[in-house]
PDB file of C-alpha atoms (C1' of nucleotides) in Angstrom:
ATOM      1  CA  MET H   1     126.894 112.893  59.808  1.00 78.00           C
ATOM      2  CA  GLN H   2     130.781 113.190  60.653  1.00 88.00           C
ATOM      3  CA  ARG H   3     131.882 116.815  62.347  1.00 94.00           C
ATOM      4  CA  LYS H   4     135.535 117.615  62.934  1.00 95.00           C
ATOM      5  CA  THR H   5     136.066 118.751  66.597  1.00 97.00           C
ATOM      6  CA  THR H   6     138.605 119.448  68.367  1.00 97.00           C
ATOM      7  CA  GLN H   7     138.790 117.434  70.876  1.00 97.00           C
ATOM      8  CA  ARG H   8     138.680 113.694  68.448  1.00 97.00           C
ATOM      9  CA  GLU H   9     142.042 116.082  66.211  1.00 98.00           C
ATOM     10  CA  ALA H  10     143.752 116.383  69.367  1.00 98.00           C
ATOM     11  CA  ILE H  11     143.217 112.562  70.571  1.00 98.00           C
ATOM     12  CA  VAL H  12     143.829 111.462  66.267  1.00 98.00           C
ATOM     13  CA  GLN H  13     147.299 113.598  67.097  1.00 98.00           C
ATOM     14  CA  VAL H  14     148.491 112.216  70.561  1.00 98.00           C
ATOM     15  CA  LEU H  15     147.862 108.272  68.173  1.00 98.00           C
ATOM     16  CA  GLU H  16     149.994 109.400  64.998  1.00 97.00           C
ATOM     17  CA  GLU H  17     152.921 110.893  66.837  1.00 97.00           C
ATOM     18  CA  ALA H  18     153.250 107.543  69.934  1.00 97.00           C
ATOM     19  CA  SER H  19     155.768 105.921  69.729  1.00 95.00           C
ATOM     20  CA  ASP H  20     154.416 103.283  71.828  1.00 96.00           C
ATOM     21  CA  PRO H  21     150.560 101.130  72.503  1.00 98.00           C
ATOM     22  CA  LEU H  22     148.951 103.762  74.246  1.00 98.00           C
ATOM     23  CA  THR H  23     146.045 103.162  77.197  1.00 97.00           C
ATOM     24  CA  PRO H  24     142.814 104.484  77.136  1.00 98.00           C
ATOM     25  CA  ASN H  25     144.022 106.886  80.370  1.00 97.00           C
ATOM     26  CA  GLU H  26     147.038 107.869  79.379  1.00 97.00           C
ATOM     27  CA  ILE H  27     145.380 108.887  76.162  1.00 98.00           C
ATOM     28  CA  GLN H  28     143.042 111.617  77.472  1.00 98.00           C
ATOM     29  CA  GLU H  29     146.245 112.622  79.640  1.00 97.00           C
ATOM     30  CA  GLU H  30     147.779 113.995  76.393  1.00 97.00           C
ATOM     31  CA  SER H  31     145.167 114.753  74.000  1.00 98.00           C
ATOM     32  CA  ASN H  32     144.015 117.093  77.363  1.00 97.00           C
ATOM     33  CA  SER H  33     147.828 119.484  77.425  1.00 96.00           C
ATOM     34  CA  LEU H  34     146.454 119.950  73.729  1.00 97.00           C
ATOM     35  CA  ARG H  35     143.498 120.370  74.278  1.00 97.00           C
ATOM     36  CA  PRO H  36     142.212 120.455  77.820  1.00 96.00           C
ATOM     37  CA  GLY H  37     139.129 119.504  79.197  1.00 95.00           C
ATOM     38  CA  ILE H  38     138.451 116.107  76.934  1.00 97.00           C
ATOM     39  CA  GLY H  39     136.867 113.317  79.074  1.00 97.00           C
ATOM     40  CA  ILE H  40     137.467 109.432  79.325  1.00 98.00           C
ATOM     41  CA  ALA H  41     134.466 108.282  77.065  1.00 98.00           C
ATOM     42  CA  THR H  42     135.856 110.706  74.232  1.00 98.00           C
ATOM     43  CA  VAL H  43     138.510 109.540  73.926  1.00 98.00           C
ATOM     44  CA  TYR H  44     136.851 104.950  74.757  1.00 98.00           C
ATOM     45  CA  ARG H  45     134.902 106.459  71.878  1.00 97.00           C
ATOM     46  CA  ALA H  46     137.510 108.196  69.658  1.00 98.00           C
ATOM     47  CA  VAL H  47     139.249 105.014  70.352  1.00 98.00           C
ATOM     48  CA  LYS H  48     136.105 102.855  69.260  1.00 97.00           C
ATOM     49  CA  ALA H  49     135.904 104.636  65.965  1.00 96.00           C
ATOM     50  CA  LEU H  50     138.892 104.885  64.547  1.00 97.00           C
ATOM     51  CA  VAL H  51     140.048 100.831  65.129  1.00 96.00           C
ATOM     52  CA  GLU H  52     137.236 100.157  63.143  1.00 95.00           C
ATOM     53  CA  ASP H  53     138.628 102.652  60.515  1.00 94.00           C
ATOM     54  CA  GLY H  54     141.269 100.465  60.857  1.00 95.00           C
ATOM     55  CA  TRP H  55     143.740 103.517  61.166  1.00 97.00           C
ATOM     56  CA  LEU H  56     144.481 101.582  65.363  1.00 97.00           C
ATOM     57  CA  THR H  57     145.457  98.435  66.499  1.00 96.00           C
ATOM     58  CA  THR H  58     144.734  96.745  69.937  1.00 95.00           C
ATOM     59  CA  VAL H  59     147.355  96.239  71.901  1.00 95.00           C
ATOM     60  CA  GLU H  60     147.086  93.568  74.822  1.00 93.00           C
ATOM     61  CA  ILE H  61     149.424  92.293  77.783  1.00 91.00           C
ATOM     62  CA  PRO H  62     148.204  90.180  80.074  1.00 84.00           C
ATOM     63  CA  GLY H  63     146.564  92.290  83.394  1.00 83.00           C
ATOM     64  CA  GLU H  64     146.969  94.842  81.424  1.00 89.00           C
ATOM     65  CA  PRO H  65     144.500  97.623  79.746  1.00 92.00           C
ATOM     66  CA  ASN H  66     144.061  97.751  76.490  1.00 95.00           C
ATOM     67  CA  ARG H  67     146.215 100.309  74.693  1.00 97.00           C
ATOM     68  CA  TYR H  68     145.822 101.113  70.898  1.00 98.00           C
ATOM     69  CA  GLU H  69     148.464 101.600  68.146  1.00 98.00           C
ATOM     70  CA  ARG H  70     148.200 102.657  64.852  1.00 97.00           C
ATOM     71  CA  ALA H  71     147.791 100.300  62.045  1.00 97.00           C
ATOM     72  CA  ASP H  72     149.573 101.191  59.854  1.00 96.00           C
ATOM     73  CA  LYS H  73     153.514 100.367  62.511  1.00 96.00           C
ATOM     74  CA  PRO H  74     155.171  96.931  60.635  1.00 96.00           C
ATOM     75  CA  HIS H  75     154.881  93.707  61.940  1.00 95.00           C
ATOM     76  CA  HIS H  76     156.876  94.120  66.083  1.00 96.00           C
ATOM     77  CA  HIS H  77     156.570  93.337  69.431  1.00 96.00           C
ATOM     78  CA  HIS H  78     156.470  94.370  73.724  1.00 96.00           C
ATOM     79  CA  PHE H  79     157.945  94.863  75.647  1.00 97.00           C
ATOM     80  CA  HIS H  80     156.359  95.748  78.691  1.00 95.00           C
ATOM     81  CA  CYS H  81     158.579  97.062  82.287  1.00 95.00           C
ATOM     82  CA  ARG H  82     157.542  95.792  85.269  1.00 91.00           C
ATOM     83  CA  SER H  83     158.582  98.097  86.238  1.00 91.00           C
ATOM     84  CA  CYS H  84     156.614 100.888  85.555  1.00 92.00           C
ATOM     85  CA  GLY H  85     154.159  99.522  83.694  1.00 92.00           C
ATOM     86  CA  LYS H  86     154.661 101.429  80.150  1.00 94.00           C
ATOM     87  CA  VAL H  87     154.415  99.748  77.309  1.00 96.00           C
ATOM     88  CA  TYR H  88     157.479  99.552  74.690  1.00 97.00           C
ATOM     89  CA  ASP H  89     157.884  98.955  70.888  1.00 97.00           C
ATOM     90  CA  VAL H  90     159.919  96.176  69.830  1.00 97.00           C
ATOM     91  CA  GLU H  91     161.631  95.920  66.349  1.00 95.00           C
ATOM     92  CA  GLY H  92     162.396  92.567  65.455  1.00 91.00           C
ATOM     93  CA  CYS H  93     160.662  89.281  65.946  1.00 91.00           C
ATOM     94  CA  PRO H  94     162.239  85.742  65.933  1.00 90.00           C
ATOM     95  CA  GLY H  95     161.118  84.402  63.007  1.00 83.00           C
ATOM     96  CA  ASN H  96     160.940  81.036  63.469  1.00 86.00           C
ATOM     97  CA  ILE H  97     157.525  80.842  65.005  1.00 91.00           C
ATOM     98  CA  LYS H  98     154.858  79.066  62.594  1.00 90.00           C
ATOM     99  CA  GLN H  99     157.061  75.708  62.947  1.00 92.00           C
ATOM    100  CA  LEU H 100     156.237  75.438  67.169  1.00 96.00           C
ATOM    101  CA  THR H 101     152.506  74.939  65.920  1.00 97.00           C
ATOM    102  CA  PRO H 102     151.429  71.831  67.550  1.00 97.00           C
ATOM    103  CA  LYS H 103     150.942  69.082  64.868  1.00 96.00           C
ATOM    104  CA  GLY H 104     147.111  69.466  63.498  1.00 96.00           C
ATOM    105  CA  PHE H 105     147.130  72.815  64.659  1.00 97.00           C
ATOM    106  CA  THR H 106     146.935  76.397  62.402  1.00 97.00           C
ATOM    107  CA  THR H 107     149.001  80.158  63.557  1.00 96.00           C
ATOM    108  CA  GLU H 108     146.733  82.483  62.423  1.00 95.00           C
ATOM    109  CA  SER H 109     149.116  85.155  64.363  1.00 92.00           C
ATOM    110  CA  HIS H 110     151.418  85.083  67.466  1.00 92.00           C
ATOM    111  CA  GLU H 111     151.989  87.902  70.151  1.00 91.00           C
ATOM    112  CA  LEU H 112     155.110  88.041  71.982  1.00 93.00           C
ATOM    113  CA  THR H 113     155.788  90.636  75.177  1.00 93.00           C
ATOM    114  CA  LEU H 114     159.229  90.659  76.694  1.00 95.00           C
ATOM    115  CA  LYS H 115     159.619  91.250  80.348  1.00 94.00           C
ATOM    116  CA  GLY H 116     161.730  93.522  82.411  1.00 95.00           C
ATOM    117  CA  ILE H 117     163.174  97.282  82.760  1.00 96.00           C
ATOM    118  CA  CYS H 118     162.845  99.223  80.540  1.00 96.00           C
ATOM    119  CA  ALA H 119     165.922 101.406  80.177  1.00 96.00           C
ATOM    120  CA  GLU H 120     165.078 104.578  81.883  1.00 94.00           C
ATOM    121  CA  CYS H 121     163.754 102.960  84.781  1.00 95.00           C
ATOM    122  CA  SER H 122     167.090 100.818  84.883  1.00 93.00           C
ATOM    123  CA  THR H 123     169.020 104.342  85.303  1.00 91.00           C
ATOM    124  CA  THR H 124     166.389 105.605  87.903  1.00 79.00           C
ATOM    125  CA  ASN H 125     167.941 104.023  91.553  1.00 57.00           C
ATOM    126  CA  GLY H 126     165.312 102.064  93.762  1.00 53.00           C
ATOM    127  CA  VAL H 127     164.779  99.019  91.347  1.00 49.00           C
ATOM    128  CA  ASN H 128     167.524  96.462  90.879  1.00 49.00           C
ATOM    129  CA  PRO H 129     167.720  94.971  87.877  1.00 40.00           C
ATOM    130  CA  GLY H 130     168.610  91.497  88.631  1.00 43.00           C
TER     131      GLY H 130
ATOM    132  CA  MET A   1     147.884  74.254 110.619  1.00 75.00           C
ATOM    133  CA  GLN A   2     147.713  73.004 107.280  1.00 87.00           C
ATOM    134  CA  ARG A   3     144.650  70.626 106.499  1.00 94.00           C
ATOM    135  CA  LYS A   4     143.582  67.643 104.357  1.00 95.00           C
ATOM    136  CA  THR A   5     140.385  68.000 102.608  1.00 97.00           C
ATOM    137  CA  THR A   6     138.925  65.592 100.177  1.00 97.00           C
ATOM    138  CA  GLN A   7     139.291  69.585  98.288  1.00 97.00           C
ATOM    139  CA  ARG A   8     141.639  70.661  98.241  1.00 97.00           C
ATOM    140  CA  GLU A   9     142.513  67.212  96.770  1.00 97.00           C
ATOM    141  CA  ALA A  10     140.665  67.251  94.281  1.00 98.00           C
ATOM    142  CA  ILE A  11     142.174  70.443  93.137  1.00 98.00           C
ATOM    143  CA  VAL A  12     145.806  68.551  93.020  1.00 98.00           C
ATOM    144  CA  GLN A  13     145.253  65.985  91.549  1.00 98.00           C
ATOM    145  CA  VAL A  14     143.358  67.940  88.020  1.00 98.00           C
ATOM    146  CA  LEU A  15     146.302  70.207  88.362  1.00 98.00           C
ATOM    147  CA  GLU A  16     148.058  67.366  88.442  1.00 97.00           C
ATOM    148  CA  GLU A  17     146.892  65.412  85.763  1.00 97.00           C
ATOM    149  CA  ALA A  18     145.601  68.284  84.082  1.00 97.00           C
ATOM    150  CA  SER A  19     148.183  68.732  80.645  1.00 94.00           C
ATOM    151  CA  ASP A  20     147.165  71.963  80.260  1.00 96.00           C
ATOM    152  CA  PRO A  21     146.093  75.150  82.035  1.00 98.00           C
ATOM    153  CA  LEU A  22     142.721  75.343  83.096  1.00 98.00           C
ATOM    154  CA  THR A  23     140.784  79.070  84.921  1.00 97.00           C
ATOM    155  CA  PRO A  24     139.771  78.449  88.181  1.00 98.00           C
ATOM    156  CA  ASN A  25     136.826  77.919  86.573  1.00 97.00           C
ATOM    157  CA  GLU A  26     137.979  74.521  84.653  1.00 97.00           C
ATOM    158  CA  ILE A  27     138.892  73.543  87.885  1.00 98.00           C
ATOM    159  CA  GLN A  28     136.050  74.005  90.050  1.00 98.00           C
ATOM    160  CA  GLU A  29     134.686  71.883  86.283  1.00 97.00           C
ATOM    161  CA  GLU A  30     136.897  69.099  86.943  1.00 97.00           C
ATOM    162  CA  SER A  31     137.846  68.747  90.336  1.00 98.00           C
ATOM    163  CA  ASN A  32     133.592  68.560  90.918  1.00 97.00           C
ATOM    164  CA  SER A  33     133.465  65.450  88.421  1.00 96.00           C
ATOM    165  CA  LEU A  34     136.271  64.297  91.654  1.00 97.00           C
ATOM    166  CA  ARG A  35     134.292  65.782  94.591  1.00 96.00           C
ATOM    167  CA  PRO A  36     130.517  67.154  93.768  1.00 96.00           C
ATOM    168  CA  GLY A  37     129.640  70.601  95.373  1.00 95.00           C
ATOM    169  CA  ILE A  38     133.362  72.631  95.498  1.00 97.00           C
ATOM    170  CA  GLY A  39     132.577  75.697  95.318  1.00 97.00           C
ATOM    171  CA  ILE A  40     134.161  79.124  93.494  1.00 97.00           C
ATOM    172  CA  ALA A  41     135.469  80.627  96.630  1.00 97.00           C
ATOM    173  CA  THR A  42     138.149  76.903  96.981  1.00 98.00           C
ATOM    174  CA  VAL A  43     138.973  77.042  93.911  1.00 98.00           C
ATOM    175  CA  TYR A  44     140.115  80.972  93.915  1.00 98.00           C
ATOM    176  CA  ARG A  45     141.227  80.172  97.536  1.00 97.00           C
ATOM    177  CA  ALA A  46     143.811  76.661  97.000  1.00 98.00           C
ATOM    178  CA  VAL A  47     145.007  77.870  93.831  1.00 98.00           C
ATOM    179  CA  LYS A  48     146.772  81.349  95.792  1.00 97.00           C
ATOM    180  CA  ALA A  49     147.958  79.424  98.102  1.00 96.00           C
ATOM    181  CA  LEU A  50     149.695  76.989  95.023  1.00 97.00           C
ATOM    182  CA  VAL A  51     150.950  79.776  93.345  1.00 96.00           C
ATOM    183  CA  GLU A  52     151.898  81.497  96.759  1.00 94.00           C
ATOM    184  CA  ASP A  53     154.069  77.567  97.371  1.00 93.00           C
ATOM    185  CA  GLY A  54     155.605  77.722  93.909  1.00 95.00           C
ATOM    186  CA  TRP A  55     153.521  74.804  92.665  1.00 97.00           C
ATOM    187  CA  LEU A  56     151.588  76.008  90.067  1.00 97.00           C
ATOM    188  CA  THR A  57     152.080  79.227  87.461  1.00 96.00           C
ATOM    189  CA  THR A  58     150.095  81.307  86.304  1.00 95.00           C
ATOM    190  CA  VAL A  59     149.564  82.223  82.666  1.00 95.00           C
ATOM    191  CA  GLU A  60     148.005  85.350  81.074  1.00 93.00           C
ATOM    192  CA  ILE A  61     146.108  84.834  78.108  1.00 91.00           C
ATOM    193  CA  PRO A  62     145.475  88.930  77.305  1.00 84.00           C
ATOM    194  CA  GLY A  63     141.773  88.972  77.206  1.00 83.00           C
ATOM    195  CA  GLU A  64     140.615  86.008  79.012  1.00 90.00           C
ATOM    196  CA  PRO A  65     141.124  85.021  82.668  1.00 92.00           C
ATOM    197  CA  ASN A  66     144.352  83.424  84.571  1.00 96.00           C
ATOM    198  CA  ARG A  67     145.167  80.443  83.784  1.00 97.00           C
ATOM    199  CA  TYR A  68     146.967  78.108  85.563  1.00 98.00           C
ATOM    200  CA  GLU A  69     149.214  75.243  85.222  1.00 98.00           C
ATOM    201  CA  ARG A  70     151.973  72.950  87.623  1.00 97.00           C
ATOM    202  CA  ALA A  71     155.593  75.430  88.332  1.00 97.00           C
ATOM    203  CA  ASP A  72     158.061  71.939  86.710  1.00 96.00           C
ATOM    204  CA  LYS A  73     157.320  71.773  83.997  1.00 96.00           C
ATOM    205  CA  PRO A  74     159.883  72.608  80.993  1.00 96.00           C
ATOM    206  CA  HIS A  75     159.936  75.969  79.532  1.00 95.00           C
ATOM    207  CA  HIS A  76     157.560  76.787  76.862  1.00 96.00           C
ATOM    208  CA  HIS A  77     154.561  78.637  75.271  1.00 96.00           C
ATOM    209  CA  HIS A  78     150.434  78.016  74.733  1.00 96.00           C
ATOM    210  CA  PHE A  79     148.379  78.117  71.903  1.00 97.00           C
ATOM    211  CA  HIS A  80     145.030  80.268  72.134  1.00 95.00           C
ATOM    212  CA  CYS A  81     142.014  79.025  69.783  1.00 95.00           C
ATOM    213  CA  ARG A  82     140.268  81.714  68.612  1.00 91.00           C
ATOM    214  CA  SER A  83     137.116  78.977  67.821  1.00 91.00           C
ATOM    215  CA  CYS A  84     136.828  76.985  71.547  1.00 92.00           C
ATOM    216  CA  GLY A  85     138.872  79.420  73.927  1.00 91.00           C
ATOM    217  CA  LYS A  86     141.168  76.381  75.182  1.00 94.00           C
ATOM    218  CA  VAL A  87     144.963  77.152  75.300  1.00 96.00           C
ATOM    219  CA  TYR A  88     147.699  74.478  74.337  1.00 97.00           C
ATOM    220  CA  ASP A  89     150.489  73.924  75.797  1.00 97.00           C
ATOM    221  CA  VAL A  90     153.310  74.150  73.179  1.00 96.00           C
ATOM    222  CA  GLU A  91     157.166  72.330  73.266  1.00 95.00           C
ATOM    223  CA  GLY A  92     159.913  74.058  72.487  1.00 91.00           C
ATOM    224  CA  CYS A  93     159.953  78.629  72.235  1.00 91.00           C
ATOM    225  CA  PRO A  94     163.177  79.900  69.544  1.00 90.00           C
ATOM    226  CA  GLY A  95     165.505  80.343  71.354  1.00 83.00           C
ATOM    227  CA  ASN A  96     167.314  83.600  69.734  1.00 86.00           C
ATOM    228  CA  ILE A  97     163.789  85.976  71.719  1.00 91.00           C
ATOM    229  CA  LYS A  98     166.439  88.407  74.065  1.00 89.00           C
ATOM    230  CA  GLN A  99     168.061  89.499  71.270  1.00 92.00           C
ATOM    231  CA  LEU A 100     165.418  91.836  70.378  1.00 96.00           C
ATOM    232  CA  THR A 101     166.106  93.332  73.605  1.00 97.00           C
ATOM    233  CA  PRO A 102     166.427  97.389  72.879  1.00 97.00           C
ATOM    234  CA  LYS A 103     169.623  98.492  74.073  1.00 96.00           C
ATOM    235  CA  GLY A 104     169.259  99.555  77.774  1.00 96.00           C
ATOM    236  CA  PHE A 105     165.694  97.523  78.557  1.00 97.00           C
ATOM    237  CA  THR A 106     166.750  93.892  80.909  1.00 97.00           C
ATOM    238  CA  THR A 107     164.538  91.372  79.743  1.00 96.00           C
ATOM    239  CA  GLU A 108     163.524  89.000  82.515  1.00 95.00           C
ATOM    240  CA  SER A 109     161.226  86.513  80.805  1.00 92.00           C
ATOM    241  CA  HIS A 110     158.885  86.119  77.787  1.00 92.00           C
ATOM    242  CA  GLU A 111     155.596  85.121  77.227  1.00 91.00           C
ATOM    243  CA  LEU A 112     154.827  83.518  73.211  1.00 93.00           C
ATOM    244  CA  THR A 113     151.212  83.406  72.378  1.00 93.00           C
ATOM    245  CA  LEU A 114     150.572  81.369  69.519  1.00 95.00           C
ATOM    246  CA  LYS A 115     146.685  82.354  67.857  1.00 94.00           C
ATOM    247  CA  GLY A 116     144.710  80.167  65.482  1.00 95.00           C
ATOM    248  CA  ILE A 117     143.018  77.153  65.264  1.00 95.00           C
ATOM    249  CA  CYS A 118     143.333  74.161  67.631  1.00 96.00           C
ATOM    250  CA  ALA A 119     143.053  70.892  65.851  1.00 96.00           C
ATOM    251  CA  GLU A 120     140.129  70.310  67.216  1.00 94.00           C
ATOM    252  CA  CYS A 121     137.642  72.967  66.043  1.00 95.00           C
ATOM    253  CA  SER A 122     140.261  72.137  62.192  1.00 93.00           C
ATOM    254  CA  THR A 123     138.316  68.352  62.427  1.00 91.00           C
ATOM    255  CA  THR A 124     135.173  70.257  63.631  1.00 79.00           C
ATOM    256  CA  ASN A 125     132.681  71.985  60.340  1.00 57.00           C
ATOM    257  CA  GLY A 126     131.248  74.991  61.059  1.00 53.00           C
ATOM    258  CA  VAL A 127     135.293  76.931  62.075  1.00 48.00           C
ATOM    259  CA  ASN A 128     137.221  78.354  58.572  1.00 49.00           C
ATOM    260  CA  PRO A 129     140.394  77.061  59.675  1.00 41.00           C
ATOM    261  CA  GLY A 130     142.354  79.895  57.031  1.00 45.00           C
TER     262      GLY A 130
ATOM    263  C1'  DG J   1     133.132  61.513 120.418  1.00 88.00           C
ATOM    264  C1'  DA J   2     133.699  65.839 122.246  1.00 88.00           C
ATOM    265  C1'  DC J   3     136.292  70.605 121.214  1.00 88.00           C
ATOM    266  C1'  DG J   4     138.656  74.640 118.800  1.00 88.00           C
ATOM    267  C1'  DC J   5     139.659  76.374 114.761  1.00 88.00           C
ATOM    268  C1'  DA J   6     140.899  75.929 109.661  1.00 88.00           C
ATOM    269  C1'  DA J   7     138.132  74.992 105.107  1.00 88.00           C
ATOM    270  C1'  DT J   8     133.915  75.626 102.764  1.00 88.00           C
ATOM    271  C1'  DG J   9     130.349  77.128 100.134  1.00 88.00           C
ATOM    272  C1'  DA J  10     126.673  80.815  99.219  1.00 88.00           C
ATOM    273  C1'  DT J  11     126.888  84.964  97.658  1.00 88.00           C
ATOM    274  C1'  DA J  12     127.326  89.784  99.022  1.00 88.00           C
ATOM    275  C1'  DA J  13     130.903  93.159  97.878  1.00 88.00           C
ATOM    276  C1'  DT J  14     135.134  94.494  95.781  1.00 88.00           C
ATOM    277  C1'  DT J  15     137.608  96.527  92.583  1.00 88.00           C
ATOM    278  C1'  DC J  16     138.842  97.189  87.653  1.00 88.00           C
ATOM    279  C1'  DA J  17     137.582  98.771  82.283  1.00 88.00           C
ATOM    280  C1'  DT J  18     134.187  99.519  79.569  1.00 88.00           C
ATOM    281  C1'  DT J  19     129.435 101.511  78.182  1.00 88.00           C
ATOM    282  C1'  DA J  20     124.982 104.099  79.034  1.00 88.00           C
ATOM    283  C1'  DT J  21     122.771 107.693  80.105  1.00 88.00           C
ATOM    284  C1'  DC J  22     121.372 112.115  79.419  1.00 88.00           C
ATOM    285  C1'  DA J  23     121.635 117.218  79.942  1.00 88.00           C
ATOM    286  C1'  DC J  24     124.811 120.371  77.640  1.00 88.00           C
ATOM    287  C1'  DT J  25     127.728 122.110  73.784  1.00 88.00           C
ATOM    288  C1'  DA J  26     129.706 123.574  69.196  1.00 88.00           C
ATOM    289  C1'  DA J  27     129.990 121.749  63.993  1.00 88.00           C
ATOM    290  C1'  DG J  28     128.376 123.096  59.559  1.00 88.00           C
ATOM    291  C1'  DC J  29     124.407 124.573  56.999  1.00 88.00           C
ATOM    292  C1'  DC J  30     121.219 127.993  55.702  1.00 88.00           C
TER     293       DC J  30
ATOM    294  C1'  DG T   1     123.571 134.873  63.661  1.00 88.00           C
ATOM    295  C1'  DG T   2     120.442 130.799  64.487  1.00 88.00           C
ATOM    296  C1'  DC T   3     118.923 125.857  63.843  1.00 88.00           C
ATOM    297  C1'  DT T   4     119.869 120.501  63.972  1.00 88.00           C
ATOM    298  C1'  DT T   5     121.742 117.407  65.857  1.00 88.00           C
ATOM    299  C1'  DA T   6     126.573 115.191  66.355  1.00 88.00           C
ATOM    300  C1'  DG T   7     129.165 115.170  69.908  1.00 88.00           C
ATOM    301  C1'  DT T   8     130.636 115.685  74.329  1.00 88.00           C
ATOM    302  C1'  DG T   9     131.009 115.404  80.230  1.00 88.00           C
ATOM    303  C1'  DA T  10     130.374 113.317  84.071  1.00 88.00           C
ATOM    304  C1'  DT T  11     128.843 109.722  86.178  1.00 88.00           C
ATOM    305  C1'  DA T  12     125.547 106.335  86.660  1.00 88.00           C
ATOM    306  C1'  DA T  13     125.242 101.936  85.091  1.00 88.00           C
ATOM    307  C1'  DT T  14     127.425  97.315  83.297  1.00 88.00           C
ATOM    308  C1'  DG T  15     129.972  93.103  82.735  1.00 88.00           C
ATOM    309  C1'  DA T  16     133.854  90.727  84.642  1.00 88.00           C
ATOM    310  C1'  DA T  17     137.566  88.444  87.545  1.00 88.00           C
ATOM    311  C1'  DT T  18     138.146  88.051  92.539  1.00 88.00           C
ATOM    312  C1'  DT T  19     137.994  88.227  97.770  1.00 88.00           C
ATOM    313  C1'  DA T  20     135.259  89.410 101.060  1.00 88.00           C
ATOM    314  C1'  DT T  21     132.087  87.665 105.128  1.00 88.00           C
ATOM    315  C1'  DC T  22     129.750  84.911 107.396  1.00 88.00           C
ATOM    316  C1'  DA T  23     127.294  81.045 109.329  1.00 88.00           C
ATOM    317  C1'  DT T  24     128.437  75.293 108.550  1.00 88.00           C
ATOM    318  C1'  DT T  25     131.199  71.953 107.626  1.00 88.00           C
ATOM    319  C1'  DG T  26     134.811  68.392 109.175  1.00 88.00           C
ATOM    320  C1'  DC T  27     139.380  67.629 110.142  1.00 88.00           C
ATOM    321  C1'  DG T  28     143.121  66.308 113.877  1.00 88.00           C
ATOM    322  C1'  DT T  29     143.540  66.129 118.216  1.00 88.00           C
ATOM    323  C1'  DC T  30     143.006  65.462 123.563  1.00 88.00           C
TER     324       DC T  30
END
DNA sequence: GACGCAATGATAATTCATTATCACTAAGCC
DNA sequence: GGCTTAGTGATAATGAATTATCATTGCGTC
């Protein structure tokens, strides 16, 4: 039977409160501030189960490890900062995506990733936003 | 000094004539039909040099190996077929992408990937396009 | 045609993210 | 409080893409 553990509770809480998608490593770090000692294997196991439950969605960014966020968020896209590497949620969608679909093709979904410099890195010196 | 080899000629020709971005493995296979015996290491070396020259661009699709295409193509996006795995060029762009940029962020570029079933797979039975 | 060295090709090594292993821990039931 | 066994954590193993190694090949020059 599925047992309730303090590790899993911490992981779920972290993902519940996250405003942006997190990598397994980020989940581990943040979970450990709630409940120290959680191993990376436990994070992977929990994430896998939560994705299978449909409670988490996988966010794939090219050249980046997978990130995970709650599946109940409305349709949105992502911003990938090339300075700090963080991934942020971006509200909205251009909306006229499917009209790009070539003849004979069927578009089932789409992923849009903005790339640039996030607000935090813009206000920090050492990075040239231009 | 940079020498002209039959291997590099074949690789360049393959990329010159490619209508869609190719993975190193695809480049190797196609190059070998022009000039048999080209090793994967040679493909990686040639691609790396061509990207550094600015003649090739890297196309990154989540969960897929990198693909490469000529850098002189006009702005466009990509379609990733979930059946055969191929990546196709898609003309055009929604155009109003940057207005999604959150306050304080700077968008330098964007990547849009359509996912679904390509024309070839749609006409082949065994795949349900819906 | 001979020579020097850049390029090649086979393959080992590396680099990651992710998964498997296994002894130990602790949740839930008595 | 004990028992059973699912869950955990440290780490080895795996898988896949890419890079390094090194003996050999062949381009470009003399």
